[in-house]
Short mmCIF file of C-alpha atoms and ligand atoms in Angstrom, two decimals:
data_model
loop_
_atom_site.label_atom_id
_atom_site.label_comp_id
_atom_site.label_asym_id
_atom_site.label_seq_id
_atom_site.Cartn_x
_atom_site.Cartn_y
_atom_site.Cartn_z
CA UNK A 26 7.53 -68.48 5.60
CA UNK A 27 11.25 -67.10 5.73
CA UNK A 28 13.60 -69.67 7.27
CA UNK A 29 13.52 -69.75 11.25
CA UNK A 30 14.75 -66.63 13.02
CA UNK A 31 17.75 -68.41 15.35
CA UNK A 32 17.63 -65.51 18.09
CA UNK A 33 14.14 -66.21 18.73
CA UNK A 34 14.25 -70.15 18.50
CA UNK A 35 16.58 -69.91 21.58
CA UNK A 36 14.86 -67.13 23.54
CA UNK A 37 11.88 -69.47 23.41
CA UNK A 38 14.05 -72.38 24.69
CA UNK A 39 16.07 -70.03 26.99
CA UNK A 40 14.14 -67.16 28.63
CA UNK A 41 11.86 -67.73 31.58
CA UNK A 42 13.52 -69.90 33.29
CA UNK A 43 15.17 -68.46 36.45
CA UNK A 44 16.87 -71.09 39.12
CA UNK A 45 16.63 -69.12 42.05
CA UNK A 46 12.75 -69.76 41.54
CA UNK A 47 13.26 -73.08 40.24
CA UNK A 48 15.73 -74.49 41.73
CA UNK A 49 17.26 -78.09 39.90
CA UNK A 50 13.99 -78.47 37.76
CA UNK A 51 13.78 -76.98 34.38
CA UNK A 52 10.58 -75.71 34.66
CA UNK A 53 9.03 -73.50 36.73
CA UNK A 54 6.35 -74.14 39.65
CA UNK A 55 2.83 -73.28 39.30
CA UNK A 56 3.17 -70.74 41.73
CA UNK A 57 0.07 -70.09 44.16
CA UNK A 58 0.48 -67.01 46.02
CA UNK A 59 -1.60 -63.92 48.09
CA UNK A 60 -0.21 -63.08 51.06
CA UNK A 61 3.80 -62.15 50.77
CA UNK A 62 5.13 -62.06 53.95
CA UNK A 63 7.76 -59.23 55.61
CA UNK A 64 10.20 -59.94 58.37
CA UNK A 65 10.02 -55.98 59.41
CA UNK A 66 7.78 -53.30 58.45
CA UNK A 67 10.57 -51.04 57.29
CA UNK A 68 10.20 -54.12 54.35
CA UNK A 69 6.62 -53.83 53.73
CA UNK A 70 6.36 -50.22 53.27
CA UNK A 71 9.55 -50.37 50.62
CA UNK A 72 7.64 -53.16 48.72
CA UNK A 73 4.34 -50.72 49.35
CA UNK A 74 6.24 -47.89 47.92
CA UNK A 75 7.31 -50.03 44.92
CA UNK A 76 4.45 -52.00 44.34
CA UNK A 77 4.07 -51.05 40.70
CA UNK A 78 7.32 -51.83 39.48
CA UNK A 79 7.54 -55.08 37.78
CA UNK A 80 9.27 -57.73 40.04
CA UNK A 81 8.45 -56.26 43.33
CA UNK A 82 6.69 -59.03 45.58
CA UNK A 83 3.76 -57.10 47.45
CA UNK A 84 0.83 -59.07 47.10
CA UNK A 85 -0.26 -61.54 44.90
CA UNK A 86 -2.45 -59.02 42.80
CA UNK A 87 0.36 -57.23 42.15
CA UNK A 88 2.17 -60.50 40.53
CA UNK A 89 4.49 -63.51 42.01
CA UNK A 90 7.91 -64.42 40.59
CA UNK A 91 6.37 -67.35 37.55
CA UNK A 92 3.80 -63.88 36.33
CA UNK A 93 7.22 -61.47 36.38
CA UNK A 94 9.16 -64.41 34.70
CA UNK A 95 6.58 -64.94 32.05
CA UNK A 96 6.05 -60.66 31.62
CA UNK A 97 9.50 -60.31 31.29
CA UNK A 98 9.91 -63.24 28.71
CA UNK A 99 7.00 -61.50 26.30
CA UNK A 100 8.44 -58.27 26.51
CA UNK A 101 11.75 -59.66 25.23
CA UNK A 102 9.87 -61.67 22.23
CA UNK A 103 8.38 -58.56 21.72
CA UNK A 104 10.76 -56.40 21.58
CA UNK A 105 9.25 -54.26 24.24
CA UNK A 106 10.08 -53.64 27.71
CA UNK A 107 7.21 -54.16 29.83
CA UNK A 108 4.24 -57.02 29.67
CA UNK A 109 1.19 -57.17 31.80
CA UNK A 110 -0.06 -60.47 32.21
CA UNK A 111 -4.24 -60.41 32.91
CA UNK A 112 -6.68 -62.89 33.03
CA UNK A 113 -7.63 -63.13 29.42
CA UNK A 114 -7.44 -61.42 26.11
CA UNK A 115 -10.44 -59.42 26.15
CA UNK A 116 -8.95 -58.12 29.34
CA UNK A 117 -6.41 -57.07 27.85
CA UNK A 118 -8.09 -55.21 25.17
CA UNK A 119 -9.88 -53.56 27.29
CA UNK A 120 -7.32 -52.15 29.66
CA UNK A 121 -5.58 -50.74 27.40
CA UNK A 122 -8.45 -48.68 26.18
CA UNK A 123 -9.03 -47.80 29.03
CA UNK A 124 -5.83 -46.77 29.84
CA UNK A 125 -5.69 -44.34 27.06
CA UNK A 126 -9.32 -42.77 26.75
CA UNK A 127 -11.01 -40.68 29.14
CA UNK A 128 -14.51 -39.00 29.72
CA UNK A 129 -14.78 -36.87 26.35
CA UNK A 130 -12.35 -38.12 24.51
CA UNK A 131 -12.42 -40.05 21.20
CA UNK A 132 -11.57 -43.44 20.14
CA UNK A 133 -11.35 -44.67 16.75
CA UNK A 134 -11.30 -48.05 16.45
CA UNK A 135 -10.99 -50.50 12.58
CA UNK A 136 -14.02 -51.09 10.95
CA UNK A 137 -13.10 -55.20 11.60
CA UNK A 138 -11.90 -55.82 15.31
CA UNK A 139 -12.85 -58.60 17.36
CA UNK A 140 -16.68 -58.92 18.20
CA UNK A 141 -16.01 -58.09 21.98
CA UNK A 142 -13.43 -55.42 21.66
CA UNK A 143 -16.35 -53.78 19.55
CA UNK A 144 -19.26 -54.42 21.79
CA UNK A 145 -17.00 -53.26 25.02
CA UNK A 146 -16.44 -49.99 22.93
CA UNK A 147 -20.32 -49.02 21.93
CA UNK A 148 -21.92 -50.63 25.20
CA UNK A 149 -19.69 -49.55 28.23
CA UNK A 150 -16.98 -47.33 26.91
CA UNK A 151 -19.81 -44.56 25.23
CA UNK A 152 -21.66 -44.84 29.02
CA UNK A 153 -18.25 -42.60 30.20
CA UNK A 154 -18.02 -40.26 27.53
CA UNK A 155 -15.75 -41.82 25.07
CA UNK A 156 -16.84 -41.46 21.65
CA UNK A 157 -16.64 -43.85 19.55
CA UNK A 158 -15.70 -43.98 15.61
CA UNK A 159 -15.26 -46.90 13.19
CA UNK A 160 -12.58 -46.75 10.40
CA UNK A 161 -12.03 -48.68 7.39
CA UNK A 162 -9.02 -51.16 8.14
CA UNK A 163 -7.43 -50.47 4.69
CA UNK A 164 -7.13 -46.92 5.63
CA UNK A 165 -3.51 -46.33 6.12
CA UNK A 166 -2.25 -42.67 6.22
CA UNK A 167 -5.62 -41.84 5.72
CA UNK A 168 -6.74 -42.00 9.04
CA UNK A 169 -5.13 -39.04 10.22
CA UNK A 170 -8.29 -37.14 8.32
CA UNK A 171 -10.09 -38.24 10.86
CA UNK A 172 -7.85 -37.68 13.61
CA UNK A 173 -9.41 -34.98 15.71
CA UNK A 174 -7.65 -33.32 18.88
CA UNK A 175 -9.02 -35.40 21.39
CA UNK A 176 -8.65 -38.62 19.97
CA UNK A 177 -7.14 -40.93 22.66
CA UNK A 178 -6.38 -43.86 20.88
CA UNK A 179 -6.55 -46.04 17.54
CA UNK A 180 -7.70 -49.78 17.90
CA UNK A 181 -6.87 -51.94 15.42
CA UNK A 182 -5.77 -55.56 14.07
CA UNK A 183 -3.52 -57.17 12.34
CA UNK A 184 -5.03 -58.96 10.27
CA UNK A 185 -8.51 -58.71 11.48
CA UNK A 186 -9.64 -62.58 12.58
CA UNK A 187 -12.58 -62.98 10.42
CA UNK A 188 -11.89 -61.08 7.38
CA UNK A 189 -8.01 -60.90 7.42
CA UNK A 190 -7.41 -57.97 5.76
CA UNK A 191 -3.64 -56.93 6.68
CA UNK A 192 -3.79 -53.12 7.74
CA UNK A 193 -0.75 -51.10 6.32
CA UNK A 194 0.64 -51.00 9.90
CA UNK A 195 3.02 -48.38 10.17
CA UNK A 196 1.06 -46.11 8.51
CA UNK A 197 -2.00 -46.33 11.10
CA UNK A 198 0.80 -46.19 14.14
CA UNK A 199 2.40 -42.93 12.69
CA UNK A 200 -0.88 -41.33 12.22
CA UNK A 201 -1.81 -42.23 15.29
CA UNK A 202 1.18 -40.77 16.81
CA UNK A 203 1.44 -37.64 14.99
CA UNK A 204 -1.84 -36.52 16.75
CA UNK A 205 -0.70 -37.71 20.04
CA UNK A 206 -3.15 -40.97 20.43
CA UNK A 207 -2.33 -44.45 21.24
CA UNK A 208 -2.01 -46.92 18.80
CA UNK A 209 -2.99 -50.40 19.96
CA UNK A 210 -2.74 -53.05 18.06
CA UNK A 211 -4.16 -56.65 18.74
CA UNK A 212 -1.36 -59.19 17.36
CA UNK A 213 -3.08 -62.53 18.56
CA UNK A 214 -3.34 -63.50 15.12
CA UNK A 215 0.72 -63.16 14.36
CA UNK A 216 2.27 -63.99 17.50
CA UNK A 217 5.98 -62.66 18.17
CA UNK A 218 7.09 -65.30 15.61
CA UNK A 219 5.47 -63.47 12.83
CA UNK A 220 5.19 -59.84 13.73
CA UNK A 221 7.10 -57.58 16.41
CA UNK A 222 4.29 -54.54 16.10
CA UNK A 223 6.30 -52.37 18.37
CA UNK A 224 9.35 -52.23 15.62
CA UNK A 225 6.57 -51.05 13.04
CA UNK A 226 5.84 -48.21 15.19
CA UNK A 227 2.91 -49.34 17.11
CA UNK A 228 2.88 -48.43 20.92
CA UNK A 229 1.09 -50.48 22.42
CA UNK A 230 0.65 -54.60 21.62
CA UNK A 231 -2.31 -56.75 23.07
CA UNK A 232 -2.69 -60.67 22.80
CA UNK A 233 -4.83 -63.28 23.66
CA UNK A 234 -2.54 -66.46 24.67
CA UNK A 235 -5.52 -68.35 25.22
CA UNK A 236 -4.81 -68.66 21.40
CA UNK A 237 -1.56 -69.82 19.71
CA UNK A 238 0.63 -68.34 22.89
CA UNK A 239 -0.57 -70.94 25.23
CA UNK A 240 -1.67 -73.17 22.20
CA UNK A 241 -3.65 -75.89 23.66
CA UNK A 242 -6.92 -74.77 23.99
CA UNK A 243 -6.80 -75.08 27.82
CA UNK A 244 -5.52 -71.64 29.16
CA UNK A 245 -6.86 -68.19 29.51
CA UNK A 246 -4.81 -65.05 29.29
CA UNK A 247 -3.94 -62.08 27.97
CA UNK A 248 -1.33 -59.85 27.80
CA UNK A 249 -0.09 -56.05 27.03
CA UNK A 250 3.55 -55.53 26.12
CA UNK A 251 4.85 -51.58 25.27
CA UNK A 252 7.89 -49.55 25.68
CA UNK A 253 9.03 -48.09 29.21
CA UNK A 254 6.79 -45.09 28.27
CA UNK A 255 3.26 -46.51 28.71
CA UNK A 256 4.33 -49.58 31.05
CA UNK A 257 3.14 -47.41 33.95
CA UNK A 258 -0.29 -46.39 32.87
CA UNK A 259 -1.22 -49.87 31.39
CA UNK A 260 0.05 -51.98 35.03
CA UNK A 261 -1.74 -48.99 36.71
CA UNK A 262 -4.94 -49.48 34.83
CA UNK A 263 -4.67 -53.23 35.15
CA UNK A 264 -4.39 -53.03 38.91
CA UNK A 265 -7.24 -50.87 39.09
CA UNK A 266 -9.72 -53.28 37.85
CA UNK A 267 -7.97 -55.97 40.18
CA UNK A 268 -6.86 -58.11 37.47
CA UNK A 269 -4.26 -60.93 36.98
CA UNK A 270 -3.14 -64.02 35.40
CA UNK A 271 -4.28 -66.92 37.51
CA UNK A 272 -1.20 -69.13 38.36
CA UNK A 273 -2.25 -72.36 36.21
CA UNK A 274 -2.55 -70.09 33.02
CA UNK A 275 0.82 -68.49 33.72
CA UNK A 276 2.67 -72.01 33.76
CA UNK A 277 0.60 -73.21 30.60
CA UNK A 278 1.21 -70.00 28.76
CA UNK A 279 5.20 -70.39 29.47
CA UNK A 280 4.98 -73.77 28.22
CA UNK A 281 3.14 -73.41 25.35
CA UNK A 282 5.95 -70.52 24.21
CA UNK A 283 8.09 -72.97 24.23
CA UNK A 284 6.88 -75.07 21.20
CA UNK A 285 5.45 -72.04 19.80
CA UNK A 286 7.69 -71.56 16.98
CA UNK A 287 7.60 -75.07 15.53
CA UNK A 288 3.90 -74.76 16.13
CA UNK A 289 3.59 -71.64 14.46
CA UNK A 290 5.48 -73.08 11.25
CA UNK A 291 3.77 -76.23 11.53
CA UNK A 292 0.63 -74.34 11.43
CA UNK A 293 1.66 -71.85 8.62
CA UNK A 294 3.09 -74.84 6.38
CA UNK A 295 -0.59 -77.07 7.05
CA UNK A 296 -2.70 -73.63 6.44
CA UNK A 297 -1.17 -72.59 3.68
CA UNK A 298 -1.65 -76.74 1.83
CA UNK A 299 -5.43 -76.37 3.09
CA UNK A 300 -5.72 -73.44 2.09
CA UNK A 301 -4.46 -73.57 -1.87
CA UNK A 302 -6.37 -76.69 -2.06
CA UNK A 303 -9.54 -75.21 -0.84
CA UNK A 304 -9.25 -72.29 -3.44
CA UNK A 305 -9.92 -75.03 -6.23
CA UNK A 306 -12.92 -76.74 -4.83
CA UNK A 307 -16.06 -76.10 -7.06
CA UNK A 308 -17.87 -74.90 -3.63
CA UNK A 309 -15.19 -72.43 -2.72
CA UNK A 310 -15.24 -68.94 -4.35
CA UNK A 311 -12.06 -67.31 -2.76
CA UNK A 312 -9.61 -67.36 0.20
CA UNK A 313 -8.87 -64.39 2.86
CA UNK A 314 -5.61 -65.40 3.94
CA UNK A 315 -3.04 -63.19 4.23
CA UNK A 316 -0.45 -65.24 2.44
CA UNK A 317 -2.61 -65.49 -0.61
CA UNK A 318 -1.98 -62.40 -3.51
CA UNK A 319 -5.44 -61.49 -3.72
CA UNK A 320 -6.17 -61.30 -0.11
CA UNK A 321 -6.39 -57.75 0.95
CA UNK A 322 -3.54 -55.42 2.27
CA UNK A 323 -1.28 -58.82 1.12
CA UNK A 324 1.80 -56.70 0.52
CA UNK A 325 1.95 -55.28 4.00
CA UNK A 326 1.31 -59.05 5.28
CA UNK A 327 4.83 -59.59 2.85
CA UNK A 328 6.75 -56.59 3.94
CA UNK A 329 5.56 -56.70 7.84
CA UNK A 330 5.06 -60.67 8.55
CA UNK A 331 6.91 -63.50 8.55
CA UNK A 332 4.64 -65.99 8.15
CA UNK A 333 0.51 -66.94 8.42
CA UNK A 334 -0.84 -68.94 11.15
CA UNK A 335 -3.79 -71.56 10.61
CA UNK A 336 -6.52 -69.56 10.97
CA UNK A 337 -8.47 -68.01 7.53
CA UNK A 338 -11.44 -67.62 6.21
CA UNK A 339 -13.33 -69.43 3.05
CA UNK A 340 -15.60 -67.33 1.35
CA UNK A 341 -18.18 -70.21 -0.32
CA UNK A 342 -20.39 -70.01 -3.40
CA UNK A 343 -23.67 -69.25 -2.90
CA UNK A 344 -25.22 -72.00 -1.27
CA UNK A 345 -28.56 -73.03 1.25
CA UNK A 346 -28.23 -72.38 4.63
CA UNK A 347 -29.26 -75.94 5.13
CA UNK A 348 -26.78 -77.27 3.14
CA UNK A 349 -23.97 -75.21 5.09
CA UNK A 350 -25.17 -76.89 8.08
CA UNK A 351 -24.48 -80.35 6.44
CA UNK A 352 -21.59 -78.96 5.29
CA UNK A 353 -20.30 -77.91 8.43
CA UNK A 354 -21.91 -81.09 10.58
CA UNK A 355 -20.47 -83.29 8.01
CA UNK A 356 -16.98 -82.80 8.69
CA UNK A 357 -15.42 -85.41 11.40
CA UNK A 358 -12.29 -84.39 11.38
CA UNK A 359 -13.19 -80.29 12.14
CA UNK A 360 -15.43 -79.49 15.35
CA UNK A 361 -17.28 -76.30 15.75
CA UNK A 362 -16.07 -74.04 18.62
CA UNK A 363 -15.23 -70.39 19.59
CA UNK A 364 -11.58 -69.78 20.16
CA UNK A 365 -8.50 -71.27 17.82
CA UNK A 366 -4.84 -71.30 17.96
CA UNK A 367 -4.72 -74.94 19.39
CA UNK A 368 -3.52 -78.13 17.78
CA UNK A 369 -7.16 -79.08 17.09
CA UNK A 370 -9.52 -77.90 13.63
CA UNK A 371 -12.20 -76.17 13.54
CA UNK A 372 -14.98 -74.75 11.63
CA UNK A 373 -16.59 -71.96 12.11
CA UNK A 374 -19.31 -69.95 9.79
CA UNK A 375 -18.97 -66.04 10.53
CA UNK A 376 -20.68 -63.49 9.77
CA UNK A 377 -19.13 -60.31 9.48
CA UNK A 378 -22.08 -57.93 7.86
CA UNK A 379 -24.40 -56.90 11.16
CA UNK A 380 -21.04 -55.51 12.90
CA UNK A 381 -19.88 -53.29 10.60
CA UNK A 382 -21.10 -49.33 10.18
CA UNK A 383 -17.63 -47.82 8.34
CA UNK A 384 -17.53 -50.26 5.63
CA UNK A 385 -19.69 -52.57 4.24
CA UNK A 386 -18.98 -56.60 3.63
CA UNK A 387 -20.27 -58.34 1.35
CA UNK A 388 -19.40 -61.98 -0.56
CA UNK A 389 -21.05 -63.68 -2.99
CA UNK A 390 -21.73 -66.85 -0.40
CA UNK A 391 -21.55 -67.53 3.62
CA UNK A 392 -17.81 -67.22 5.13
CA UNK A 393 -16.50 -70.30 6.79
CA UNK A 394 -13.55 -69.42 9.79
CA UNK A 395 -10.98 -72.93 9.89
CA UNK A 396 -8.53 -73.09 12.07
CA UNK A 397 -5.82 -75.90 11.08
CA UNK A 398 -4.65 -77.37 14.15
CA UNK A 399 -1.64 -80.04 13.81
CA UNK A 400 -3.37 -83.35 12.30
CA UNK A 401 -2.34 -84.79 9.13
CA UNK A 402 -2.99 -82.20 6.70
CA UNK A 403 -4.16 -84.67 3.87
CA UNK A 404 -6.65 -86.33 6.30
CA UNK A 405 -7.73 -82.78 6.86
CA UNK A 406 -8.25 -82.35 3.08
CA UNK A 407 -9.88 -85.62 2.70
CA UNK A 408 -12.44 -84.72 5.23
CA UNK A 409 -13.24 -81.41 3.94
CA UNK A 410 -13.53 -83.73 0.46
CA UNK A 411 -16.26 -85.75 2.11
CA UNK A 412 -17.94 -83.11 3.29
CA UNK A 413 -18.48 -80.89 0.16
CA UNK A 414 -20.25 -83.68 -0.59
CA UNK A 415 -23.14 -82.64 1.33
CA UNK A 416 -23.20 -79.45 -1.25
CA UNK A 417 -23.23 -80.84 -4.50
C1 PLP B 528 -9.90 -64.53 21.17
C2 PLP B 528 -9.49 -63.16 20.82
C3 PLP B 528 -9.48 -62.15 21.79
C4 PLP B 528 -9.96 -62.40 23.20
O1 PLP B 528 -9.16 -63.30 23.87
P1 PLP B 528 -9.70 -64.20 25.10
O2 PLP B 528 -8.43 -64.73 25.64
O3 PLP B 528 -10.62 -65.20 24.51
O4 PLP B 528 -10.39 -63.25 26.03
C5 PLP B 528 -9.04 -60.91 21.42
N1 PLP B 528 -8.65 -60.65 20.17
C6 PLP B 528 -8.63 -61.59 19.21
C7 PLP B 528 -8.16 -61.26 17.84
C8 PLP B 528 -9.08 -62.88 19.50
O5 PLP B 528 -9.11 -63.79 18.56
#
C-alpha cells in the first residue's frame, strides 16, 4: 500500500462537520427529523419547488442537514459531486439500475456481482422488460461486442467480493460510454481510500457503508455518488421508491469515515500477513486477493488501487465437506456471518458455481471468504493454525 494520501487523511478529519448545525460540539447530532416547518407559505412552495436539490430542507424524505453533510462529504472523497444517501447498499444498487434501464431496454451486468444485485436483476428487473445479460468480468474492451443499441447500463465490480477478480476498469467504463449506457460500478470493496472509480471513467459509483464506510458492523447504508450529470436522475429515482438513510446510520457512517483510513491500512497491512501465510499452509491451494501476482486482473488492481482491504478468498485443497465444517467451527478467533468490513473476523465458505451462466468457476477445493478485522494478526494466524488441524 503506497504511503498515505495527506489530502484525504484531512478531508476525513475535516469535512462534515458544519457549526451552524453543530454548534460548540465537534460532532454532529443524530438528527431526527419529518416535518420541516415554514413561517409563510411563500417559503414552503420555494422549498417545494426545490425539493430535489441537495441541501434544500422540505421534508425529512427529502434529507435533513447530518444526510446533506454526510452526501456532500462522500462526494468530495469521491471525487464526484453529488451522493445519495439510502437505507442500505442493496438499495443503492438497485436505484441506480433503475435509474438507468427502462421497459425494453438491456442491461448487462459482470458475470461475478453480488448475490442480490444478481437476483434483483433476473427476478424483478426482467418482470418490466429489462433484459438481462451476464458478461465475463475479465472482459475489458471487449464488452463493447456485446453492446447493443439499447443497452442502458453496465453493472459491475471492482473486484468482485467472492472471487476478486480486478476488472480492467476503464476499459468497461469507456465501452460503456461509447454506446451511450451507464456504467455503474460497486466500489464497497475499495472504499475512497483505495479507488476514486469516477477518475477511471466510471459514471456512476455505488457502496455499501454498512461495510468498511461505517466499519463497525452496526450500521446500514448505502450510497450513490456521480458527476452533476446523473445526480438528478439517481436523487429522483431514490425519492421515488421513498428511500433514505435513517438518522442513526447517518451519524455512524460519518463516524466511521473518520477512522477509515487508518482502518483501511490497518486492514490492508493484517490481510495481506494472513494472507501470504495462508498461501503456504498444506490445506490451502491458492489465494484470490487482489494484491497477490497471480490473482486475476492483478495489474489493473496495481495501476487502479491503492491498496487491498481484509476481505479475500482461500481457495482450499480438496477436502470433505465434513471436515470444512470442523474446519470452519474450529476456529475461535473467526465467527461465521454475512456482511464484513468491521473490526471483527470472519469466515465464510462461498460458493460461487450455481450463480454464474457467462463463465464458469471452478477450483480444485471449497472457497473460504475471511474477512480480517483488527485483532492481533498473529493470534489470527495461530487460530487458523489450530484449526487446520481439524483437516489433517
Ligand atoms: C454487502 C454488499 C452489498 C449490499 O450492501 P448492504 O448494505 O448489505 O445492503 C452490495 N455490494 C457488495 C459488494 C456488498 O458486499
Amino acid at each position: 500500500m503506497s504511503s498515505g494520501d495527506t489530502k484525504l487523511t484531512n478531508a476525513l478529519a475535516h469535512l462534515g462537520r458544519n457549526p451552524a448545525i453543530s454548534g460548540r460540539a465537534v460532532n454532529l447530532p443524530i438528527y431526527q427529523s419529518s416535518t420541516m416547518l415554514f413561517d409563510t407559505l411563500a417559503e414552503f412552495e420555494q422549498a417545494r419547488e426545490e425539493r430535489y436539490e441537495p441541501g434544500v430542507l422540505y421534508y425529512g424524505r427529502y434529507g435533513n442537514p447530518a444526510s446533506f453533510e454526510l452526501e456532500a462529504m462522500m462526494a468530495r472523497l469521491e471525487g464526484g459531486d453529488g451522493c445519495i444517501s439510502l437505507s442500505s447498499g442493496l438499495t443503492a444498487v438497485t436505484v441506480a439500475i433503475m435509474a438507468a434501464a427502462k421497459a425494453g431496454s438491456h442491461v448487462l451486468v459482470a458475470d461475478n456481482v453480488y448475490g442480490p444485485t444478481r437476483m434483483f436483476c433476473d427476478n424483478v428487473l426482467t418482470r418490466y422488460g429489462v433484459e438481462i445479460g451476464y458478461f465475463d468480468p475479465m472482459i475489458g474492451g471487449g464488452l463493447t461486442a456485446l453492446m447493443r443499441d439499447n443497452t442502458s447500463a453496465v453493472v459491475f465490480e471492482a473486484p468482485g467480493s467472492g472471487t476478486f477478480e480486478v476488472p480492467d476498469v476503464p476499459a468497461i467504463a469507456q465501452a460503456a460510454h461509447a454506446q451511450g449506457a451507464l456504467s455503474i460500478l460497486d466500489a464497497t470493496w475499495a472504499t475512497p481510500v483505495f479507488c476514486q472509480p469516477l477518475s477511471l471513467g466510471v459514471d456512476v459509483v455505488v457502496h455499501s457503508g454498512s461495510k468498511y464506510i461505517s466499519g463497525h458492523a452496526d450500521a446500514m447504508i448505502g450510497f450513490i455518488v456521480c458527476k452533476s450529470a446523473h445526480y438528478d436522475e439517481m436523487r429522483k429515482m431514490a425519492l421515488a421508491f421513498g428511500d433514505r438513510a435513517g438518522a442513526n446510520d447517518i451519524f455512524l457512517a460519518l463516524r466511521g469515515l473518520r477512522t477509515l483510513e487508518m482502518r483501511m491500512r490497518h486492514h490492508h497491512e493484517s490481510g495481506m500477513k494472513i494472507a501470504t501465510w495462508l498461501a503456504e499452509q498444506p490445506s490451502v491451494s491458492r489465494i484470490l486477493h487482489p494484491a497477490f501476482a497471480d490473482c486475476t486482473g492483478h495489474n489493473f488492481w496495481q495501476r487502479d488501487f491503492r491498496g487491498a482491504g481484509g476481505l479475500f478468498s482461500v481457495v482450499m485443497q480438496p477436502v470433505g465437506a465434513g471436515q470444512l465444517r470442523a474446519f470452519i467451527d474450529g476456529l475461535t478467533m473467526f465467527s461465521v456471518g454475512l456482511s464484513w468490513g468491521g473490526f471483527e473476523s470472519l469466515a465464510l465458505p462461498v460458493n460461487p458455481s450455481p450463480m454464474r451462466t457467462a463463465t464458469e468457476w471452478s477450483s480444485e477445493g471449497p472457497l473460504v471468504r475471511f474477512n480480517i478485522g483488527h485483532e492481533d494478526p498473529d493470534s489470527l494466524i495461530e487460530d487458523l493454525a489450530q484449526a487446520f488441524r481439524h483437516l489433517a
